[in-house]
Amino acid sequence: ISFGGPPHLIEKRMQELGASKALEMGIGDDRDEDKWETGFSKWLPDFWSCVKAAEPADDGAPKAPLFEVKIHEGATLAPQQLCPPGATLLEVGESRRMTPGDYERDIRHFSLITKGQDFPFDLGDAVAIYYENLKEDVDQALAWFALDGDAVATVNCLSDNVSERHRRAFEFRVSVRQVFTELLDIFGRPTKSFCADLARFATSAAERKALQKMATAEGAEEWKKIVDASRSFFDICRQFPSAKPPLEQLISILPLTKPRLYSIASSPFYAPGVLDLTIVINQWKAASDGHVVTGACTRFIQQVPVGRKVACAAVVGTFRFPKEDTTPMVMVGLGTGIAPIRSFLQDKLYKKQRGIATGPMVVFYGCRREQEELFYKDEWAMFKKEGVLSELVGAFQYDKPHYPPKMVFVSDKMAEKPDLITTNLLDKGGFFYMCGPAVATPSVQKALKAAVATQGKLGEEQAEKWLADLLHSGRYSEESY
């Protein structure tokens, strides 16, 4: 699996120690059509050839299930909300849409109550939210597989090859509805391996053959249609109605829901007892026909009521902060990337209110439109009045008079105000933070280099070296997606 350079460093070190490479490294990429399995599927035949072994025989019959399900006829259960290992159930304190109701994007201020909970987090951390599948979707799935959602089940793990989350969830009896609501990623993005597994249960020979083909390179065209239509595991099940695995097999072949990470938008010291998030409801148009698809987690967030509890886990952030609070901080926040920057300002205000000297803080805020997407306006004004925020520079992509035809980006505003960069980063040794879509990183870094090359009089060659030093010294932090 490729994530940065570690696999290549390991390979290099093994060769230095005398190991011989038997075959090229397999590279998996989560952005591929079938995520990491795309690369694995290409690599696996080379592996069998390298070790001079035949691929394992497969008779197409269902594999042994990883779980045993016992239904307790006539039993009733008031199920307790599941909490994955390492997570905490936090109550939703606020879910407020910040964009107008008729605006094209739903962006929310989402707060979780941490008061009275053992839920420590630090400045710059993120939170992982374990979402639940919605009732109307679960109802459809239960009906499709002819399952009684209120049925009470004991689920036993039959294999060592199951996750700790599975084991913890099945320590007690659960309802079938609970399994589909809180555990199975049945409405998530499907994989080719699932098609191969589902084929084992198809009673129609034609459907079995079609599913098996989709799991191979020969089925690339059909698989692209699945991807372009943003289909889910459940969509594939409905496409092949003769394939209806029993519950123990569904739990075996479907993955668990995956938590989504969100940057924390509040300081634990300035705002104790609460954890704020800034979340855009993730929607996109399917490439096949343009129908609008909403991401599973944000669809849950959009509908979860205040007062409900959500399973959450704190995740250590990647930001690095200066030792001295007087060191300048220059920040770029794009869209909901403004969230951690808000927490940085809150932290500095908390310190300033306690007599601690603080340094300059400059924010370049990029969004589509000022009126609809410049969030926390009152807070920026307050931060400036309190002497914490030195300057807020807005870049509003689609606002008049420049649009149409010209779109204005943060990098354009950085070019207009190079002194904010050179004074705080070059002259005073400040720290730089980039938060937002990764696609903006090249233009932002180009603007940094241009500022120190011209305004800072370093020239292009030295500007390149300066940026490299900024990156390697830990004075440049980026949280991009």
Short mmCIF file of C-alpha atoms in Angstrom, two decimals:
data_model
loop_
_atom_site.label_atom_id
_atom_site.label_comp_id
_atom_site.label_asym_id
_atom_site.label_seq_id
_atom_site.Cartn_x
_atom_site.Cartn_y
_atom_site.Cartn_z
CA ILE A 1 0.00 0.00 0.00
CA SER A 2 1.44 3.34 -0.99
CA PHE A 3 1.09 6.28 1.37
CA GLY A 4 3.94 8.71 0.90
CA GLY A 5 7.36 7.11 0.82
CA PRO A 6 7.58 4.53 3.64
CA PRO A 7 7.13 1.41 1.46
CA HIS A 8 9.90 2.55 -0.85
CA LEU A 9 12.16 3.36 2.10
CA ILE A 10 11.59 -0.12 3.51
CA GLU A 11 12.35 -1.69 0.14
CA LYS A 12 15.50 0.38 -0.20
CA ARG A 13 16.70 -0.54 3.28
CA MET A 14 16.11 -4.25 2.69
CA GLN A 15 18.20 -4.09 -0.47
CA GLU A 16 20.94 -2.29 1.45
CA LEU A 17 20.92 -5.17 3.95
CA GLY A 18 21.41 -7.68 1.15
CA ALA A 19 17.87 -8.70 0.24
CA SER A 20 17.13 -9.43 -3.41
CA LYS A 21 13.95 -8.13 -5.01
CA ALA A 22 11.86 -11.03 -6.29
CA LEU A 23 9.28 -8.87 -8.09
CA GLU A 24 8.17 -5.25 -8.28
CA MET A 25 6.32 -3.81 -5.32
CA GLY A 26 2.53 -3.78 -5.56
CA ILE A 27 1.10 -0.28 -5.27
CA GLY A 28 -2.43 0.31 -4.01
CA ASP A 29 -4.18 3.65 -4.36
CA ASP A 30 -7.39 4.50 -2.51
CA ARG A 31 -8.31 6.85 -5.37
CA ASP A 32 -8.47 4.04 -7.94
CA GLU A 33 -11.81 2.71 -9.14
CA ASP A 34 -11.62 -0.26 -6.77
CA LYS A 35 -9.45 1.50 -4.19
CA TRP A 36 -6.34 -0.47 -3.11
CA GLU A 37 -7.73 -3.68 -4.61
CA THR A 38 -7.13 -2.31 -8.13
CA GLY A 39 -3.37 -2.43 -7.66
CA PHE A 40 -3.52 -5.67 -5.68
CA SER A 41 -5.46 -7.43 -8.44
CA LYS A 42 -2.84 -6.41 -10.99
CA TRP A 43 0.02 -7.50 -8.73
CA LEU A 44 -1.36 -10.86 -7.54
CA PRO A 45 -0.85 -12.86 -10.81
CA ASP A 46 2.79 -11.75 -10.87
CA PHE A 47 3.16 -12.99 -7.29
CA TRP A 48 1.87 -16.49 -8.13
CA SER A 49 4.17 -16.59 -11.14
CA CYS A 50 7.14 -15.43 -9.06
CA VAL A 51 6.68 -18.11 -6.39
CA LYS A 52 5.99 -20.69 -9.12
CA ALA A 53 2.66 -21.66 -7.62
CA ALA A 54 -0.73 -22.10 -9.17
CA GLU A 55 -3.48 -19.73 -8.14
CA PRO A 56 -5.68 -21.31 -5.46
CA ALA A 57 -8.48 -23.39 -6.91
CA ASP A 58 -11.94 -21.91 -6.56
CA ASP A 59 -15.06 -23.98 -7.19
CA GLY A 60 -17.32 -20.92 -6.94
CA ALA A 61 -19.15 -22.19 -3.87
CA PRO A 62 -19.78 -19.87 -0.90
CA LYS A 63 -16.86 -19.60 1.48
CA ALA A 64 -17.28 -20.62 5.08
CA PRO A 65 -18.86 -17.70 6.98
CA LEU A 66 -16.81 -15.81 9.54
CA PHE A 67 -19.81 -15.60 11.86
CA GLU A 68 -22.58 -17.75 13.26
CA VAL A 69 -25.97 -16.08 13.75
CA LYS A 70 -28.56 -17.48 16.15
CA ILE A 71 -31.99 -15.82 16.05
CA HIS A 72 -33.93 -15.89 19.34
CA GLU A 73 -37.52 -16.45 18.26
CA GLY A 74 -40.04 -14.35 20.17
CA ALA A 75 -37.36 -12.39 22.04
CA THR A 76 -37.46 -8.62 22.33
CA LEU A 77 -34.59 -6.23 22.88
CA ALA A 78 -34.10 -2.55 23.56
CA PRO A 79 -30.65 -2.39 21.95
CA GLN A 80 -27.89 -0.29 23.45
CA GLN A 81 -26.08 2.00 21.01
CA LEU A 82 -22.83 0.40 19.90
CA CYS A 83 -19.55 2.15 20.60
CA PRO A 84 -16.50 1.06 18.59
CA PRO A 85 -13.20 0.41 20.40
CA GLY A 86 -11.45 3.68 21.25
CA ALA A 87 -14.57 5.75 20.65
CA THR A 88 -16.89 7.67 22.98
CA LEU A 89 -20.59 8.41 22.63
CA LEU A 90 -20.96 12.20 22.49
CA GLU A 91 -24.23 14.09 22.44
CA VAL A 92 -25.00 16.39 19.52
CA GLY A 93 -25.29 19.90 20.96
CA GLU A 94 -25.91 21.87 17.77
CA SER A 95 -26.36 21.28 14.05
CA ARG A 96 -26.84 24.64 12.39
CA ARG A 97 -26.84 25.25 8.68
CA MET A 98 -24.68 28.32 8.02
CA THR A 99 -25.47 28.71 4.32
CA PRO A 100 -28.88 30.04 3.18
CA GLY A 101 -31.59 27.43 2.78
CA ASP A 102 -31.84 28.03 -0.97
CA TYR A 103 -28.06 27.99 -1.49
CA GLU A 104 -26.45 25.20 -3.52
CA ARG A 105 -24.32 23.92 -0.64
CA ASP A 106 -25.28 22.89 2.87
CA ILE A 107 -22.42 23.77 5.22
CA ARG A 108 -22.96 23.25 8.93
CA HIS A 109 -21.67 24.28 12.31
CA PHE A 110 -21.82 20.95 14.14
CA SER A 111 -21.12 20.76 17.88
CA LEU A 112 -20.61 17.79 20.18
CA ILE A 113 -20.84 18.01 23.96
CA THR A 114 -17.72 16.75 25.74
CA LYS A 115 -18.64 18.04 29.22
CA GLY A 116 -18.60 15.18 31.70
CA GLN A 117 -16.92 12.87 29.17
CA ASP A 118 -13.37 11.55 29.17
CA PHE A 119 -12.63 12.91 25.72
CA PRO A 120 -9.31 14.81 25.71
CA PHE A 121 -8.07 16.45 22.53
CA ASP A 122 -5.37 18.95 21.66
CA LEU A 123 -5.19 21.97 19.41
CA GLY A 124 -5.05 20.88 15.79
CA ASP A 125 -6.56 17.44 16.37
CA ALA A 126 -9.36 15.89 14.34
CA VAL A 127 -12.35 13.79 15.28
CA ALA A 128 -13.49 10.55 13.66
CA ILE A 129 -17.27 10.25 13.43
CA TYR A 130 -18.88 6.82 13.13
CA TYR A 131 -22.06 7.46 11.21
CA GLU A 132 -25.21 5.36 11.09
CA ASN A 133 -27.18 4.28 8.05
CA LEU A 134 -30.55 6.00 7.77
CA LYS A 135 -33.77 4.21 8.74
CA GLU A 136 -35.41 4.50 5.33
CA ASP A 137 -32.38 2.90 3.66
CA VAL A 138 -32.13 0.15 6.27
CA ASP A 139 -35.83 -0.62 5.86
CA GLN A 140 -35.27 -1.22 2.13
CA ALA A 141 -32.31 -3.51 2.75
CA LEU A 142 -34.13 -5.54 5.40
CA ALA A 143 -37.09 -5.99 3.08
CA TRP A 144 -34.83 -6.99 0.17
CA PHE A 145 -33.15 -9.74 2.15
CA ALA A 146 -36.43 -10.74 3.86
CA LEU A 147 -35.03 -10.06 7.31
CA ASP A 148 -36.94 -9.02 10.42
CA GLY A 149 -35.22 -5.93 11.78
CA ASP A 150 -36.65 -6.48 15.27
CA ALA A 151 -35.33 -10.02 15.48
CA VAL A 152 -32.86 -10.54 18.32
CA ALA A 153 -29.62 -12.30 17.44
CA THR A 154 -26.53 -13.71 19.08
CA VAL A 155 -23.59 -13.44 16.70
CA ASN A 156 -20.53 -15.61 17.34
CA CYS A 157 -17.17 -14.98 15.68
CA LEU A 158 -15.93 -18.20 14.06
CA SER A 159 -12.58 -16.91 12.82
CA ASP A 160 -9.56 -15.11 14.16
CA ASN A 161 -9.74 -12.99 11.00
CA VAL A 162 -12.39 -10.58 12.28
CA SER A 163 -11.88 -7.10 13.64
CA GLU A 164 -11.95 -6.03 17.26
CA ARG A 165 -14.91 -3.83 16.37
CA HIS A 166 -16.83 -6.93 15.31
CA ARG A 167 -15.92 -8.73 18.52
CA ARG A 168 -16.92 -5.82 20.73
CA ALA A 169 -20.21 -5.31 18.89
CA PHE A 170 -21.19 -8.96 19.28
CA GLU A 171 -20.32 -9.34 22.96
CA PHE A 172 -24.04 -8.92 23.63
CA ARG A 173 -27.20 -9.72 21.73
CA VAL A 174 -28.09 -7.30 18.95
CA SER A 175 -31.11 -6.66 16.79
CA VAL A 176 -30.83 -7.35 13.06
CA ARG A 177 -31.72 -3.72 12.40
CA GLN A 178 -28.83 -2.65 14.59
CA VAL A 179 -26.41 -4.67 12.47
CA PHE A 180 -27.57 -2.89 9.32
CA THR A 181 -27.77 0.55 10.98
CA GLU A 182 -24.57 0.73 12.99
CA LEU A 183 -22.20 -1.78 11.43
CA LEU A 184 -22.53 -2.79 7.80
CA ASP A 185 -21.33 -0.45 5.06
CA ILE A 186 -24.03 -1.75 2.74
CA PHE A 187 -24.72 1.72 1.30
CA GLY A 188 -21.06 2.49 0.78
CA ARG A 189 -18.84 2.35 -2.30
CA PRO A 190 -18.61 -1.26 -3.55
CA THR A 191 -15.53 -3.30 -4.42
CA LYS A 192 -14.79 -5.90 -7.06
CA SER A 193 -14.06 -8.50 -4.41
CA PHE A 194 -17.63 -8.06 -3.15
CA CYS A 195 -18.91 -8.88 -6.64
CA ALA A 196 -16.84 -12.07 -6.61
CA ASP A 197 -18.23 -12.99 -3.20
CA LEU A 198 -21.81 -12.15 -4.17
CA ALA A 199 -21.52 -14.31 -7.30
CA ARG A 200 -21.21 -17.37 -5.05
CA PHE A 201 -24.82 -16.90 -3.97
CA ALA A 202 -26.39 -16.21 -7.37
CA THR A 203 -28.89 -18.89 -8.34
CA SER A 204 -29.06 -17.47 -11.86
CA ALA A 205 -26.17 -18.69 -14.02
CA ALA A 206 -26.27 -15.49 -16.08
CA GLU A 207 -26.08 -13.28 -12.98
CA ARG A 208 -23.32 -15.39 -11.49
CA LYS A 209 -21.28 -15.09 -14.68
CA ALA A 210 -21.87 -11.31 -14.88
CA LEU A 211 -20.77 -10.79 -11.27
CA GLN A 212 -17.67 -12.93 -11.74
CA LYS A 213 -16.76 -10.98 -14.86
CA MET A 214 -17.09 -7.62 -13.06
CA ALA A 215 -14.50 -8.81 -10.55
CA THR A 216 -11.89 -9.32 -13.31
CA ALA A 217 -10.01 -7.14 -15.77
CA GLU A 218 -12.37 -8.30 -18.52
CA GLY A 219 -15.22 -6.60 -16.72
CA ALA A 220 -13.55 -3.18 -16.65
CA GLU A 221 -16.18 -1.56 -18.85
CA GLU A 222 -19.08 -2.78 -16.73
CA TRP A 223 -17.25 -1.84 -13.54
CA LYS A 224 -16.70 1.70 -14.85
CA LYS A 225 -20.46 2.01 -15.25
CA ILE A 226 -20.86 1.06 -11.59
CA VAL A 227 -18.30 3.68 -10.53
CA ASP A 228 -19.71 6.40 -12.82
CA ALA A 229 -23.18 5.85 -11.42
CA SER A 230 -21.88 6.09 -7.80
CA ARG A 231 -23.53 2.76 -7.02
CA SER A 232 -23.45 1.16 -3.56
CA PHE A 233 -23.08 -2.41 -2.33
CA PHE A 234 -26.86 -2.53 -1.98
CA ASP A 235 -27.36 -1.23 -5.53
CA ILE A 236 -25.32 -4.16 -6.82
CA CYS A 237 -27.40 -6.57 -4.75
CA ARG A 238 -30.57 -5.18 -6.32
CA GLN A 239 -29.03 -5.40 -9.78
CA PHE A 240 -28.56 -9.15 -9.28
CA PRO A 241 -31.70 -10.28 -7.42
CA SER A 242 -30.93 -14.00 -7.48
CA ALA A 243 -27.93 -13.44 -5.19
CA LYS A 244 -29.23 -13.12 -1.64
CA PRO A 245 -26.71 -14.24 0.97
CA PRO A 246 -27.98 -15.18 4.43
CA LEU A 247 -27.29 -12.82 7.32
CA GLU A 248 -24.13 -14.58 8.55
CA GLN A 249 -22.66 -14.28 5.05
CA LEU A 250 -23.69 -10.63 4.66
CA ILE A 251 -21.83 -9.84 7.88
CA SER A 252 -18.85 -11.78 6.48
CA ILE A 253 -18.60 -10.22 3.02
CA LEU A 254 -19.69 -6.63 3.69
CA PRO A 255 -17.15 -4.25 5.27
CA LEU A 256 -17.88 -2.21 8.36
CA THR A 257 -18.80 1.43 8.00
CA LYS A 258 -15.70 3.61 8.03
CA PRO A 259 -15.48 6.68 10.26
CA ARG A 260 -14.96 10.07 8.60
CA LEU A 261 -12.38 12.55 9.84
CA TYR A 262 -13.17 16.21 10.48
CA SER A 263 -10.83 18.92 11.73
CA ILE A 264 -11.79 20.30 15.12
CA ALA A 265 -12.82 23.95 14.89
CA SER A 266 -12.52 24.88 18.56
CA SER A 267 -9.90 25.18 21.29
CA PRO A 268 -10.36 22.86 24.29
CA PHE A 269 -9.22 25.69 26.57
CA TYR A 270 -11.19 28.59 25.10
CA ALA A 271 -14.40 26.55 24.76
CA PRO A 272 -14.27 23.72 27.33
CA GLY A 273 -17.02 21.15 27.32
CA VAL A 274 -17.72 21.40 23.61
CA LEU A 275 -16.14 20.31 20.35
CA ASP A 276 -17.02 22.29 17.21
CA LEU A 277 -16.82 21.11 13.61
CA THR A 278 -17.41 22.86 10.28
CA ILE A 279 -18.87 20.31 7.87
CA VAL A 280 -19.94 20.55 4.26
CA ILE A 281 -22.64 18.08 3.27
CA ASN A 282 -20.75 16.15 0.62
CA GLN A 283 -22.77 16.00 -2.59
CA TRP A 284 -21.74 15.33 -6.15
CA LYS A 285 -23.28 14.56 -9.52
CA ALA A 286 -22.85 11.02 -10.77
CA ALA A 287 -20.84 10.93 -13.98
CA SER A 288 -23.33 8.56 -15.61
CA ASP A 289 -26.49 10.66 -15.59
CA GLY A 290 -25.89 13.65 -13.33
CA HIS A 291 -28.14 12.56 -10.47
CA VAL A 292 -27.09 14.04 -7.12
CA VAL A 293 -25.45 11.69 -4.62
CA THR A 294 -24.90 12.55 -0.95
CA GLY A 295 -22.05 11.05 1.05
CA ALA A 296 -23.13 8.51 3.65
CA CYS A 297 -21.60 10.24 6.68
CA THR A 298 -22.69 13.78 5.87
CA ARG A 299 -26.17 12.51 4.98
CA PHE A 300 -26.31 11.17 8.53
CA ILE A 301 -24.93 14.44 9.95
CA GLN A 302 -27.50 16.40 7.96
CA GLN A 303 -30.34 14.51 9.65
CA VAL A 304 -29.11 13.50 13.10
CA PRO A 305 -31.12 15.44 15.71
CA VAL A 306 -29.72 17.51 18.56
CA GLY A 307 -29.61 15.38 21.70
CA ARG A 308 -28.71 12.14 19.89
CA LYS A 309 -25.39 10.50 20.71
CA VAL A 310 -22.76 9.84 18.07
CA ALA A 311 -19.73 7.56 18.37
CA CYS A 312 -16.57 9.65 18.06
CA ALA A 313 -12.82 9.20 18.51
CA ALA A 314 -10.14 11.88 18.80
CA VAL A 315 -7.40 11.64 16.18
CA VAL A 316 -4.01 13.26 16.69
CA GLY A 317 -3.45 16.09 14.23
CA THR A 318 -0.42 16.71 12.05
CA PHE A 319 -0.01 20.42 12.75
CA ARG A 320 3.20 21.67 14.34
CA PHE A 321 3.18 24.83 16.42
CA PRO A 322 5.92 27.28 17.39
CA LYS A 323 7.39 27.07 20.88
CA GLU A 324 6.87 30.78 21.44
CA ASP A 325 3.37 32.29 21.31
CA THR A 326 4.85 35.48 19.86
CA THR A 327 5.99 33.67 16.68
CA PRO A 328 3.88 34.83 13.69
CA MET A 329 1.40 32.44 12.07
CA VAL A 330 0.32 32.87 8.45
CA MET A 331 -2.65 30.67 7.54
CA VAL A 332 -4.58 29.71 4.42
CA GLY A 333 -8.07 28.33 4.96
CA LEU A 334 -10.08 27.16 1.96
CA GLY A 335 -13.78 26.41 2.44
CA THR A 336 -14.29 24.23 5.51
CA GLY A 337 -10.49 24.25 5.85
CA ILE A 338 -11.13 27.36 7.93
CA ALA A 339 -12.14 25.07 10.81
CA PRO A 340 -8.72 24.42 12.41
CA ILE A 341 -7.74 28.06 11.84
CA ARG A 342 -10.70 29.14 13.95
CA SER A 343 -9.39 26.91 16.73
CA PHE A 344 -5.92 28.49 16.44
CA LEU A 345 -7.41 31.97 16.90
CA GLN A 346 -9.45 30.82 19.89
CA ASP A 347 -6.32 29.37 21.47
CA LYS A 348 -4.38 32.60 21.06
CA LEU A 349 -7.26 34.64 22.48
CA TYR A 350 -7.44 32.34 25.50
CA LYS A 351 -3.75 32.93 26.14
CA LYS A 352 -3.92 36.67 25.53
CA GLN A 353 -6.80 36.99 28.00
CA ARG A 354 -4.49 35.45 30.60
CA GLY A 355 -1.69 37.91 30.03
CA ILE A 356 0.42 35.83 27.65
CA ALA A 357 1.98 37.83 24.82
CA THR A 358 0.94 36.64 21.36
CA GLY A 359 2.35 37.26 17.90
CA PRO A 360 0.83 38.27 14.55
CA MET A 361 -1.81 36.02 12.98
CA VAL A 362 -2.68 36.46 9.32
CA VAL A 363 -5.51 34.56 7.62
CA PHE A 364 -6.07 34.19 3.89
CA TYR A 365 -9.65 32.91 3.65
CA GLY A 366 -10.75 31.41 0.33
CA CYS A 367 -14.32 30.44 -0.53
CA ARG A 368 -16.80 30.60 -3.38
CA ARG A 369 -18.86 33.61 -2.32
CA GLU A 370 -18.44 36.10 0.51
CA GLN A 371 -22.10 36.49 1.47
CA GLU A 372 -22.87 32.77 1.58
CA GLU A 373 -19.58 31.15 2.60
CA LEU A 374 -17.55 33.57 4.72
CA PHE A 375 -18.35 31.87 8.01
CA TYR A 376 -17.90 33.08 11.61
CA LYS A 377 -17.87 36.76 10.50
CA ASP A 378 -18.64 38.07 13.98
CA GLU A 379 -15.81 36.02 15.43
CA TRP A 380 -13.23 37.34 12.97
CA ALA A 381 -14.25 40.89 13.92
CA MET A 382 -13.98 39.99 17.61
CA PHE A 383 -10.54 38.39 17.15
CA LYS A 384 -9.35 41.52 15.39
CA LYS A 385 -10.78 43.82 18.06
CA GLU A 386 -9.07 41.79 20.78
CA GLY A 387 -5.73 42.16 18.99
CA VAL A 388 -5.30 38.49 18.14
CA LEU A 389 -6.05 38.58 14.40
CA SER A 390 -3.70 40.90 12.52
CA GLU A 391 -5.39 40.68 9.13
CA LEU A 392 -8.09 38.67 7.36
CA VAL A 393 -7.74 38.61 3.58
CA GLY A 394 -10.68 37.18 1.67
CA ALA A 395 -10.58 35.55 -1.76
CA PHE A 396 -14.10 35.05 -3.12
CA GLN A 397 -13.97 32.93 -6.22
CA TYR A 398 -17.29 33.74 -7.88
CA ASP A 399 -18.09 37.25 -6.62
CA LYS A 400 -18.51 40.33 -8.76
CA PRO A 401 -16.99 42.47 -10.19
CA HIS A 402 -14.20 40.07 -11.18
CA TYR A 403 -16.52 37.16 -11.99
CA PRO A 404 -17.34 36.57 -14.71
CA PRO A 405 -14.96 35.96 -16.35
CA LYS A 406 -12.14 35.94 -13.78
CA MET A 407 -12.12 33.71 -10.71
CA VAL A 408 -10.09 34.95 -7.75
CA PHE A 409 -8.16 32.46 -5.66
CA VAL A 410 -6.20 32.71 -2.41
CA SER A 411 -2.95 32.62 -4.37
CA ASP A 412 -4.06 35.81 -6.16
CA LYS A 413 -4.59 37.57 -2.83
CA MET A 414 -1.24 36.31 -1.57
CA ALA A 415 0.35 37.88 -4.65
CA GLU A 416 -1.40 41.17 -3.88
CA LYS A 417 -0.10 41.23 -0.30
CA PRO A 418 3.39 39.71 -0.40
CA ASP A 419 4.51 41.80 2.57
CA LEU A 420 2.28 39.73 4.87
CA ILE A 421 4.32 36.71 3.83
CA THR A 422 7.81 38.19 3.80
CA THR A 423 7.45 40.14 7.05
CA ASN A 424 6.00 37.27 9.04
CA LEU A 425 7.63 34.22 7.48
CA LEU A 426 10.93 35.45 6.03
CA ASP A 427 11.90 38.24 8.43
CA LYS A 428 10.37 36.95 11.67
CA GLY A 429 10.65 33.19 11.13
CA GLY A 430 6.93 32.51 11.39
CA PHE A 431 4.98 29.31 10.78
CA PHE A 432 2.74 28.66 7.77
CA TYR A 433 -0.48 26.59 7.66
CA MET A 434 -2.38 25.38 4.59
CA CYS A 435 -5.83 23.88 5.21
CA GLY A 436 -8.14 22.85 2.38
CA PRO A 437 -8.29 20.96 -0.93
CA ALA A 438 -4.94 19.51 -2.00
CA VAL A 439 -5.52 20.78 -5.54
CA ALA A 440 -4.72 24.30 -4.27
CA THR A 441 -1.33 23.37 -2.78
CA PRO A 442 0.80 24.02 -5.91
CA SER A 443 -0.61 27.52 -6.44
CA VAL A 444 -0.27 28.40 -2.75
CA GLN A 445 3.35 27.24 -2.66
CA LYS A 446 4.03 29.11 -5.90
CA ALA A 447 2.65 32.29 -4.30
CA LEU A 448 4.89 31.79 -1.26
CA LYS A 449 7.98 31.46 -3.45
CA ALA A 450 7.01 34.43 -5.58
CA ALA A 451 6.59 36.63 -2.51
CA VAL A 452 10.02 35.89 -1.05
CA ALA A 453 11.67 35.97 -4.49
CA THR A 454 10.38 39.46 -5.34
CA GLN A 455 9.23 41.29 -2.21
CA GLY A 456 11.84 39.47 -0.13
CA LYS A 457 14.50 39.94 -2.82
CA LEU A 458 15.77 36.36 -2.61
CA GLY A 459 15.46 35.55 -6.30
CA GLU A 460 13.92 32.38 -7.72
CA GLU A 461 16.72 29.95 -6.85
CA GLN A 462 16.97 31.02 -3.21
CA ALA A 463 13.17 31.12 -2.95
CA GLU A 464 13.08 27.44 -3.88
CA LYS A 465 15.61 26.67 -1.16
CA TRP A 466 13.68 28.80 1.33
CA LEU A 467 10.45 26.87 0.70
CA ALA A 468 12.29 23.55 1.01
CA ASP A 469 13.67 24.67 4.36
CA LEU A 470 10.22 25.85 5.47
CA LEU A 471 8.85 22.40 4.67
CA HIS A 472 11.65 20.38 6.25
CA SER A 473 12.07 22.50 9.37
CA GLY A 474 8.50 21.86 10.50
CA ARG A 475 7.43 25.47 9.98
CA TYR A 476 5.05 24.45 7.18
CA SER A 477 1.98 22.40 8.11
CA GLU A 478 -0.65 21.21 5.66
CA GLU A 479 -3.95 19.47 6.25
CA SER A 480 -5.39 18.82 2.81
CA TYR A 481 -7.94 16.48 1.31
#
